[in-house]
Amino acid sequence: IPLQVLTLPTSPHPDQRPGTNGLRKKTHVFQSEKNYLHNFIQCIFSSIDLRDRQGSTMVVGGDGRYFSSTAIQAIVQMAAANGVGRVVIGQNGIMSTPAVSCVIRKIKAIGGIILTASHNPGGPDRDFSIKFNTASGGPAPEAVTNKIFQLSRTIEEFAICPELRVDLGTIGKQSFDLENKFKPFTVEIVDPVESYANSLRNIFDFAVLKELLSGDNHIQIRLDAMHGVTGLYVKKILCEELGSPANSAINCVPREDFGGDHPDPDLTYATDLVETMKSGQYDFGAAFDGDGDCNMILGKQGFFVNPSDSVAVIAANIFCIPYFQHAGVRGFARSMPTSAALDMVARATKIQLYETPTGWRYFGSLMDAGRLSLCGEESFGTGSDYIREKDGLWAVLAWLSIQAVRRQSVEDIMADHWRTYGRNYYTRFDYEEVDLDAAVEMMLDLELMISDRKYQVEAADNFEYSDPVDGTLSRNQGLRVVFKGGSRIIFRLSGSDSFGATVRLYIDSYEKDINKIFQDPQVALAELVSIALQLSQIHERTGRRGPTVIT
């Protein structure tokens, strides 16, 4: 008997404006507020032209966090009712964000829905997010997210096949007959790793990497998946295929609450890995966030590679990666708050550099136009133009490829880089879950202060970006104070919070004297930090004695 398609009445929710990482809220909001989940899903489908939607293919994945399975069932039921012909889902609903982007592009899907709150914790009282990626494989551009938000303000009904149920655990195809539909609706459960792994095999020299990880003179590595989705990929690619010992990878079983921890690959939350690396037993270490798009690189004795330096090192050694030997390099890009370390490499190599607002979608626009090959953000994100998302495992394989060619340690590679290009000392202070009104008032007052120019600065502004591809203007992307010599103080409100606001303070200062490039960043930047704290009065305004996280 064909399954019934229903159109059910609903009422709008006023707070469904997607941020840079989709619609992120506390999990209980999606669970308890009437039709909150269904409204937003319907608005995603309604944002796609009906002619394009009919018979199309959609990809669904995520990091397996709490509430994902329930949400996937609803997404499939609504996809069927909205004319989508096929939905491709990672087994058990799990597929990393970079893998979703990869699959969208390979099978020419109309888009994908990713269920993740990235590095935020999961669970009934923690965070959940729904993110829409377009046919390019990248995050929906602002025009699309604005359209989704406008639809959410006026929605009156949604379409659904409530009796349709999918077995998420069995790989293969499932077909369903729907009333008034000529063709069956198909759900395809796929291995979440294989298609993505095939792409990596075409980018990196797996034979060289296997020799590095399991040959006669192999290095010792330690990889921490933090109970996120990347554990599946690390086990299959790094351990099973490239020969790294099974015990070199830890916390590789995805859990819906990430083991009760915060799946954020930084010095604050990846403490198990940091302490293990300090023992000196391992040559290379890396951690990944919940959905697999972010990474942290460590060397022996816990040597920390700042994410801004990481993308600069990859750029300086980019032809250690076979993909770029064949495809060439079109351009580099970084987000505005990211340090200018990449700028130094771009200047030396005479490769075009782009400075964008925070958000991977800005990089995607440049990639789609054929202008960009490698990019990165200070928030532990690095990637290239083979997909349209940042990619934690790609960054790790890039670093291992550089080590395999140069036969140097992480620390020596980094030291050589600073000697060649100079060093950008960099730090970031996060003040999390502060009162939103107090944060906004502080930013408004700061903007007035820096516009007065009573401080001896070279430039001060509220960063705005004109997309060189389509001319789209993005305003209010962060307050910048630029001193003579290039040192910068930046203040920005994060757009990825489910509660309150996160104020981020960034300090970036360039040093080319080789006798001064090996200082502790917090010591080297102490004076600029003091200026920033006095300028903003952030502790007084937020009621905080100090930052929640220091990177």
XYZ file of C-alpha atoms in Angstrom:
551
model
C 0.000 0.000 0.000
C 1.514 3.370 -0.993
C 2.529 5.543 1.944
C 0.371 8.568 2.623
C 1.731 12.092 2.095
C 0.297 14.595 4.565
C 0.330 18.380 4.719
C 0.126 19.502 8.333
C -0.518 23.002 9.722
C 2.152 24.777 11.753
C 3.114 28.179 13.132
C 6.380 30.103 12.715
C 9.186 30.266 15.268
C 10.861 33.695 15.315
C 14.405 32.498 16.071
C 15.283 30.255 13.135
C 17.951 32.407 11.526
C 20.869 30.146 10.479
C 24.361 31.227 11.529
C 27.678 30.407 9.896
C 27.252 26.799 11.067
C 23.539 26.335 10.492
C 20.728 26.576 13.024
C 22.394 25.830 16.365
C 20.338 25.556 19.545
C 20.165 23.533 22.729
C 18.926 20.033 21.896
C 15.768 20.400 23.979
C 14.635 23.282 21.737
C 14.437 20.918 18.745
C 12.847 18.231 20.902
C 10.260 20.144 22.871
C 9.137 23.199 20.892
C 6.249 22.199 18.647
C 7.338 21.536 15.041
C 10.633 23.356 15.600
C 12.584 20.697 13.717
C 9.933 20.174 11.033
C 9.545 23.890 10.335
C 13.242 24.393 9.660
C 13.556 21.279 7.500
C 10.552 22.358 5.445
C 12.103 25.784 4.933
C 15.313 24.155 3.642
C 13.313 22.172 1.060
C 11.140 25.187 0.183
C 14.278 27.270 -0.474
C 15.038 24.934 -3.406
C 13.047 25.542 -6.579
C 10.387 22.854 -7.000
C 11.610 21.998 -10.502
C 15.107 21.356 -9.155
C 13.811 19.441 -6.159
C 11.649 16.934 -8.021
C 13.448 13.591 -8.335
C 16.701 15.042 -6.993
C 19.258 13.434 -4.677
C 20.013 14.719 -1.172
C 22.852 13.629 1.156
C 22.388 13.358 4.923
C 25.154 12.903 7.499
C 26.431 14.106 10.825
C 28.559 13.333 13.849
C 26.089 10.950 15.499
C 25.333 13.233 18.414
C 22.260 12.826 20.605
C 18.920 13.289 18.746
C 20.493 12.673 15.322
C 18.623 9.426 14.569
C 15.261 10.994 15.393
C 16.044 14.028 13.257
C 17.170 11.876 10.309
C 13.904 9.949 10.281
C 12.004 13.252 10.098
C 14.291 14.574 7.344
C 13.745 11.449 5.238
C 9.975 11.567 5.763
C 9.892 15.207 4.675
C 12.306 14.714 1.760
C 9.962 12.080 0.338
C 6.942 14.332 0.768
C 8.722 17.282 -0.857
C 9.547 15.490 -4.094
C 13.157 14.443 -3.466
C 13.764 11.183 -5.328
C 16.722 9.726 -3.396
C 18.408 10.319 -0.047
C 21.948 9.033 0.543
C 22.797 8.563 4.237
C 25.945 7.444 6.023
C 25.507 4.149 7.877
C 23.899 4.740 11.293
C 23.390 8.341 10.258
C 27.108 9.094 10.578
C 29.184 10.869 7.938
C 31.794 13.559 8.582
C 31.246 17.080 7.308
C 34.111 16.851 4.750
C 32.814 13.449 3.610
C 29.301 14.882 3.088
C 30.796 17.628 0.930
C 32.782 15.031 -1.001
C 29.741 12.801 -1.633
C 27.526 15.737 -2.677
C 30.049 16.668 -5.348
C 30.720 13.106 -6.523
C 27.093 12.069 -7.017
C 25.954 15.549 -8.127
C 23.375 15.818 -5.352
C 21.227 18.922 -5.017
C 22.620 19.439 -1.533
C 23.069 17.913 1.874
C 21.878 18.242 5.451
C 24.491 17.836 8.194
C 23.491 17.226 11.802
C 26.304 18.520 13.981
C 27.204 21.307 16.351
C 30.861 20.849 15.387
C 33.112 21.167 18.452
C 30.236 21.889 20.855
C 29.267 19.122 23.324
C 26.316 16.806 22.646
C 23.546 15.376 24.813
C 19.997 16.150 26.017
C 21.129 19.386 27.703
C 23.852 20.302 25.221
C 23.911 21.441 21.583
C 22.369 20.361 18.285
C 22.526 21.964 14.861
C 21.120 21.542 11.364
C 23.288 22.788 8.522
C 22.427 22.920 4.817
C 25.095 22.544 2.128
C 24.293 23.334 -1.494
C 25.116 21.431 -4.692
C 28.695 22.777 -4.628
C 29.240 20.762 -1.459
C 29.781 23.899 0.608
C 27.798 25.715 3.302
C 24.782 27.577 1.967
C 25.687 31.162 0.986
C 24.119 34.083 2.784
C 21.461 34.576 0.093
C 20.216 31.028 0.705
C 20.313 31.200 4.519
C 18.466 34.532 4.374
C 15.808 32.916 2.183
C 15.455 30.032 4.645
C 15.049 32.507 7.499
C 12.417 34.522 5.639
C 10.465 31.350 4.879
C 10.651 30.371 8.561
C 8.907 33.618 9.537
C 5.830 32.917 7.424
C 5.582 29.112 7.301
C 2.043 27.776 7.667
C 2.381 24.074 6.785
C 4.864 21.287 6.140
C 4.720 18.089 4.065
C 5.601 14.695 5.548
C 5.209 10.924 5.100
C 4.827 9.981 8.779
C 4.656 6.207 8.205
C 7.965 6.020 6.342
C 10.686 4.425 8.492
C 14.297 3.824 7.436
C 16.756 1.196 8.656
C 19.881 3.312 9.179
C 22.116 0.409 10.140
C 22.036 -1.748 6.992
C 24.082 -0.744 3.940
C 22.038 -0.920 0.738
C 18.980 0.539 -0.956
C 15.476 0.802 0.468
C 12.535 1.735 -1.756
C 9.150 3.137 -0.777
C 5.983 3.647 -2.816
C 4.224 6.931 -2.084
C 0.684 7.900 -2.982
C 0.397 10.037 -6.124
C 4.057 9.387 -6.992
C 5.003 7.576 -10.212
C 8.480 6.523 -9.085
C 9.480 4.919 -5.789
C 11.312 7.038 -3.232
C 14.768 5.572 -2.538
C 16.990 5.688 0.513
C 20.570 4.495 0.110
C 22.625 3.683 3.200
C 26.332 3.894 2.350
C 29.719 3.260 3.932
C 30.537 6.757 5.260
C 34.282 6.351 4.631
C 34.813 4.773 1.204
C 33.943 7.577 -1.225
C 35.892 10.094 0.842
C 38.879 7.723 1.156
C 38.957 7.314 -2.629
C 39.340 11.071 -2.994
C 42.228 11.148 -0.521
C 43.971 8.342 -2.446
C 43.944 10.632 -5.490
C 45.352 13.575 -3.538
C 48.149 12.026 -1.466
C 50.775 9.389 -2.174
C 49.528 6.582 0.072
C 52.620 4.463 -0.631
C 54.882 7.213 0.730
C 52.609 7.731 3.735
C 52.523 4.002 4.456
C 56.321 3.909 4.501
C 56.357 6.871 6.908
C 53.852 5.252 9.273
C 54.771 1.563 9.078
C 58.120 1.221 7.244
C 61.484 0.308 8.732
C 62.098 3.839 10.025
C 58.487 4.757 10.734
C 57.489 7.583 13.051
C 55.267 7.133 16.100
C 51.934 8.967 15.918
C 49.040 9.549 18.298
C 45.593 10.521 16.981
C 42.646 11.477 19.198
C 39.190 11.404 17.574
C 37.588 12.677 20.811
C 34.670 10.221 20.343
C 33.619 12.115 17.239
C 32.935 10.926 13.719
C 36.594 11.026 12.584
C 37.350 7.865 14.564
C 35.825 5.762 11.768
C 38.041 7.445 9.169
C 41.227 7.277 11.250
C 40.796 3.552 11.883
C 40.092 2.651 8.239
C 42.550 4.997 6.527
C 45.443 5.613 8.931
C 45.443 2.254 10.729
C 44.033 -0.375 8.350
C 45.304 1.070 5.068
C 48.422 3.054 5.960
C 49.585 0.655 8.646
C 49.719 2.822 11.745
C 49.310 0.599 14.832
C 45.753 0.245 16.111
C 46.746 1.664 19.497
C 48.022 4.857 17.863
C 44.388 6.014 17.536
C 42.294 6.676 20.635
C 38.673 7.610 21.389
C 37.657 6.373 17.939
C 34.162 5.080 18.772
C 31.616 7.859 18.054
C 29.353 8.550 21.019
C 26.238 10.655 21.081
C 27.610 12.658 24.034
C 31.291 12.410 22.997
C 32.002 10.555 26.214
C 30.739 13.512 28.235
C 33.563 15.679 26.920
C 33.865 18.779 24.764
C 34.979 17.550 21.266
C 37.129 20.591 20.594
C 40.711 19.954 19.352
C 42.557 22.635 21.257
C 44.909 22.885 24.222
C 42.015 23.364 26.649
C 39.865 20.360 25.758
C 42.238 17.838 24.108
C 44.216 17.565 27.347
C 44.624 13.761 27.218
C 46.477 14.040 23.915
C 48.520 17.034 25.059
C 49.711 15.242 28.205
C 50.506 12.048 26.266
C 52.541 13.989 23.713
C 54.513 15.686 26.483
C 55.902 12.265 27.438
C 58.080 12.319 24.313
C 56.926 8.854 23.220
C 55.298 10.108 20.002
C 56.682 12.140 17.087
C 53.391 13.482 15.746
C 50.003 14.053 17.339
C 46.628 15.278 16.145
C 43.107 15.736 17.502
C 39.811 16.160 15.653
C 36.485 17.753 16.542
C 33.021 16.180 16.577
C 32.221 16.328 12.860
C 35.764 15.957 11.520
C 36.345 19.332 9.921
C 38.807 20.741 12.492
C 42.223 19.595 13.659
C 45.063 20.361 16.045
C 48.672 19.435 15.199
C 51.251 18.644 17.883
C 54.914 17.676 17.727
C 57.135 15.843 20.170
C 57.040 16.956 23.806
C 53.625 18.506 23.099
C 54.978 21.150 20.682
C 51.869 23.104 19.593
C 51.375 24.214 15.999
C 49.146 27.258 15.910
C 46.419 26.776 13.246
C 47.490 30.008 11.532
C 51.020 28.637 11.248
C 49.714 25.260 10.130
C 48.108 26.545 6.937
C 51.199 28.689 6.251
C 53.509 25.666 6.522
C 51.287 23.648 4.178
C 51.339 26.547 1.711
C 55.138 26.805 1.870
C 55.473 23.057 1.230
C 52.439 22.619 -0.978
C 54.209 20.652 -3.709
C 54.961 17.864 -1.236
C 51.315 16.934 -1.969
C 50.894 15.220 -5.385
C 47.485 16.810 -6.005
C 49.041 20.276 -6.269
C 51.889 19.039 -8.442
C 49.247 18.202 -11.052
C 46.547 20.820 -10.391
C 48.811 23.773 -9.630
C 48.056 26.515 -7.112
C 45.505 29.210 -7.918
C 45.468 31.179 -4.686
C 45.635 31.193 -0.888
C 43.067 32.557 1.561
C 42.593 33.077 5.267
C 39.876 34.516 7.446
C 40.444 38.054 8.710
C 41.114 37.056 12.369
C 43.693 34.447 11.285
C 47.307 35.583 11.661
C 49.173 36.977 8.665
C 51.609 34.033 8.554
C 50.020 32.873 5.290
C 50.490 36.361 3.828
C 54.266 36.009 4.160
C 54.257 32.789 2.128
C 51.944 34.276 -0.496
C 54.214 37.306 -0.837
C 57.332 35.165 -1.221
C 55.743 32.814 -3.747
C 53.849 35.581 -5.588
C 50.569 33.691 -5.185
C 47.348 35.680 -4.787
C 46.097 35.966 -1.198
C 42.494 36.648 -0.161
C 41.372 37.872 3.280
C 37.760 36.925 3.980
C 35.275 37.085 6.852
C 35.009 34.075 9.140
C 32.983 31.281 7.519
C 33.947 28.613 5.024
C 31.290 29.722 2.539
C 33.462 32.715 1.586
C 36.270 30.354 0.624
C 33.799 28.233 -1.337
C 32.829 31.156 -3.539
C 36.493 31.709 -4.477
C 37.006 27.990 -5.109
C 33.941 27.778 -7.357
C 35.391 30.635 -9.398
C 38.718 28.828 -9.765
C 40.640 31.387 -7.702
C 41.565 29.414 -4.594
C 43.473 26.205 -3.833
C 44.360 26.304 -0.114
C 42.776 28.108 2.823
C 42.571 28.130 6.592
C 41.082 29.693 9.688
C 42.552 30.316 13.114
C 39.732 28.201 14.584
C 41.605 24.972 13.703
C 40.206 24.667 10.181
C 42.271 23.910 7.060
C 41.282 22.676 3.620
C 41.686 22.703 -0.142
C 39.578 22.979 -3.258
C 38.871 19.266 -3.747
C 35.784 19.770 -1.558
C 34.022 22.832 -0.132
C 34.524 22.228 3.594
C 37.481 22.370 5.943
C 38.900 18.932 6.552
C 40.753 17.761 9.658
C 42.033 14.479 8.256
C 43.175 16.157 5.030
C 45.278 18.565 7.119
C 46.869 15.674 9.031
C 47.750 13.834 5.805
C 49.157 17.091 4.414
C 51.469 17.445 7.412
C 52.509 13.789 7.225
C 53.250 14.231 3.503
C 55.512 17.176 4.302
C 57.293 15.132 6.962
C 57.721 12.225 4.551
C 59.380 14.448 1.944
C 61.480 16.586 4.265
C 62.322 13.863 6.789
C 62.112 16.406 9.591
C 60.199 16.592 12.837
C 57.218 18.891 13.325
C 59.335 21.180 15.488
C 62.167 21.441 12.938
C 59.751 22.126 10.085
C 58.166 24.894 12.121
C 61.507 26.377 13.187
C 62.789 26.416 9.585
C 59.572 28.111 8.511
C 59.992 30.912 11.064
C 63.622 31.428 10.075
C 62.586 31.743 6.429
C 59.401 33.808 6.693
C 59.524 35.312 10.184
C 57.062 34.459 12.926
C 53.569 35.764 13.591
C 53.034 35.520 17.332
C 49.362 34.860 17.845
C 46.822 34.235 20.573
C 43.052 34.129 20.936
C 41.018 34.734 24.103
C 37.447 33.365 24.187
C 34.880 34.728 26.625
C 32.040 32.213 26.327
C 28.346 32.469 27.247
C 28.540 36.110 28.275
C 25.429 38.273 28.370
C 24.503 39.111 24.776
C 23.394 42.688 25.487
C 26.614 43.457 27.377
C 28.683 41.981 24.532
C 26.879 43.998 21.852
C 27.167 47.218 23.888
C 30.889 46.631 24.344
C 31.384 46.130 20.604
C 29.448 49.321 19.783
C 31.504 51.354 22.246
C 34.715 49.844 20.893
C 33.761 50.824 17.364
C 33.287 54.432 18.465
C 36.652 54.421 20.270
C 38.696 53.111 17.368
C 36.938 55.408 14.885
C 38.100 58.409 16.947
C 41.703 57.431 16.067
C 43.048 58.908 19.308
C 45.338 55.898 19.561
C 48.548 55.825 17.469
C 47.403 53.234 14.973
C 47.889 52.744 11.259
C 44.302 51.631 10.610
C 41.160 50.893 12.585
C 37.857 49.700 11.178
C 34.945 47.299 11.258
C 36.043 44.762 8.653
C 33.875 44.404 5.583
C 34.362 42.161 2.589
C 33.369 42.569 -1.024
C 33.324 39.164 -2.700
C 35.585 39.477 -5.761
C 33.441 36.915 -7.582
C 29.928 38.358 -7.297
C 30.424 41.665 -5.477
C 28.372 40.645 -2.431
C 29.196 42.943 0.490
C 29.501 41.519 4.022
C 29.672 44.157 6.760
C 30.390 44.106 10.521
C 32.797 41.177 10.394
C 35.004 42.220 13.306
C 36.719 45.281 14.749
C 40.373 45.697 13.787
C 43.086 47.876 15.258
C 46.219 47.685 13.080
C 49.468 49.139 14.419
C 52.483 50.290 12.454
C 54.494 47.191 11.553
C 51.387 45.034 11.096
C 50.492 44.036 14.672
C 46.744 43.658 15.065
C 44.130 43.567 17.817
C 40.786 42.153 16.710
C 37.451 41.866 18.519
C 34.648 39.718 17.158
C 31.343 38.216 18.281
C 31.136 34.536 17.352
C 28.100 33.431 15.343
C 28.069 29.788 16.455
C 26.576 29.932 19.943
C 23.467 28.155 21.185
C 23.289 30.297 24.328
C 24.498 33.815 25.128
C 27.418 35.202 23.179
C 31.109 34.441 22.755
C 33.427 37.420 22.520
C 36.723 36.626 20.833
C 39.869 38.697 21.191
C 42.688 38.031 18.716
C 46.264 39.323 18.906
C 48.682 39.027 15.967
C 52.229 40.416 15.891
C 54.979 39.802 13.334
C 58.605 39.188 14.314
C 61.381 38.715 11.726
C 64.422 38.859 14.035
C 65.616 35.232 14.180
C 66.902 35.859 17.712
C 63.349 36.596 18.882
C 61.248 33.939 17.110
C 61.305 31.274 19.826
C 59.538 33.104 22.654
C 56.385 31.970 24.436
C 53.521 33.699 22.534
C 51.870 34.859 25.764
C 55.144 36.567 26.794
C 55.767 38.050 23.358
C 52.218 39.410 23.153
C 51.812 40.551 26.783
C 51.959 44.266 25.969
C 49.392 44.015 23.168
C 47.116 41.900 25.358
C 47.302 44.560 28.063
C 46.379 47.271 25.539
C 43.449 45.213 24.269
C 42.093 44.556 27.751
C 42.394 48.236 28.718
C 40.802 49.358 25.468
C 37.817 47.020 25.713
C 37.337 46.785 29.499
C 36.111 43.302 28.653
C 36.476 41.868 32.144
C 34.507 44.700 33.705
C 31.806 44.634 31.028
C 31.292 40.858 31.006
C 31.829 40.196 34.681
C 34.555 37.693 33.843
C 37.930 37.556 35.545
C 39.518 36.041 32.479
C 38.863 34.154 29.238
C 37.228 30.727 29.155
C 39.727 29.487 26.573
C 43.169 30.725 25.540
C 44.624 29.448 22.270
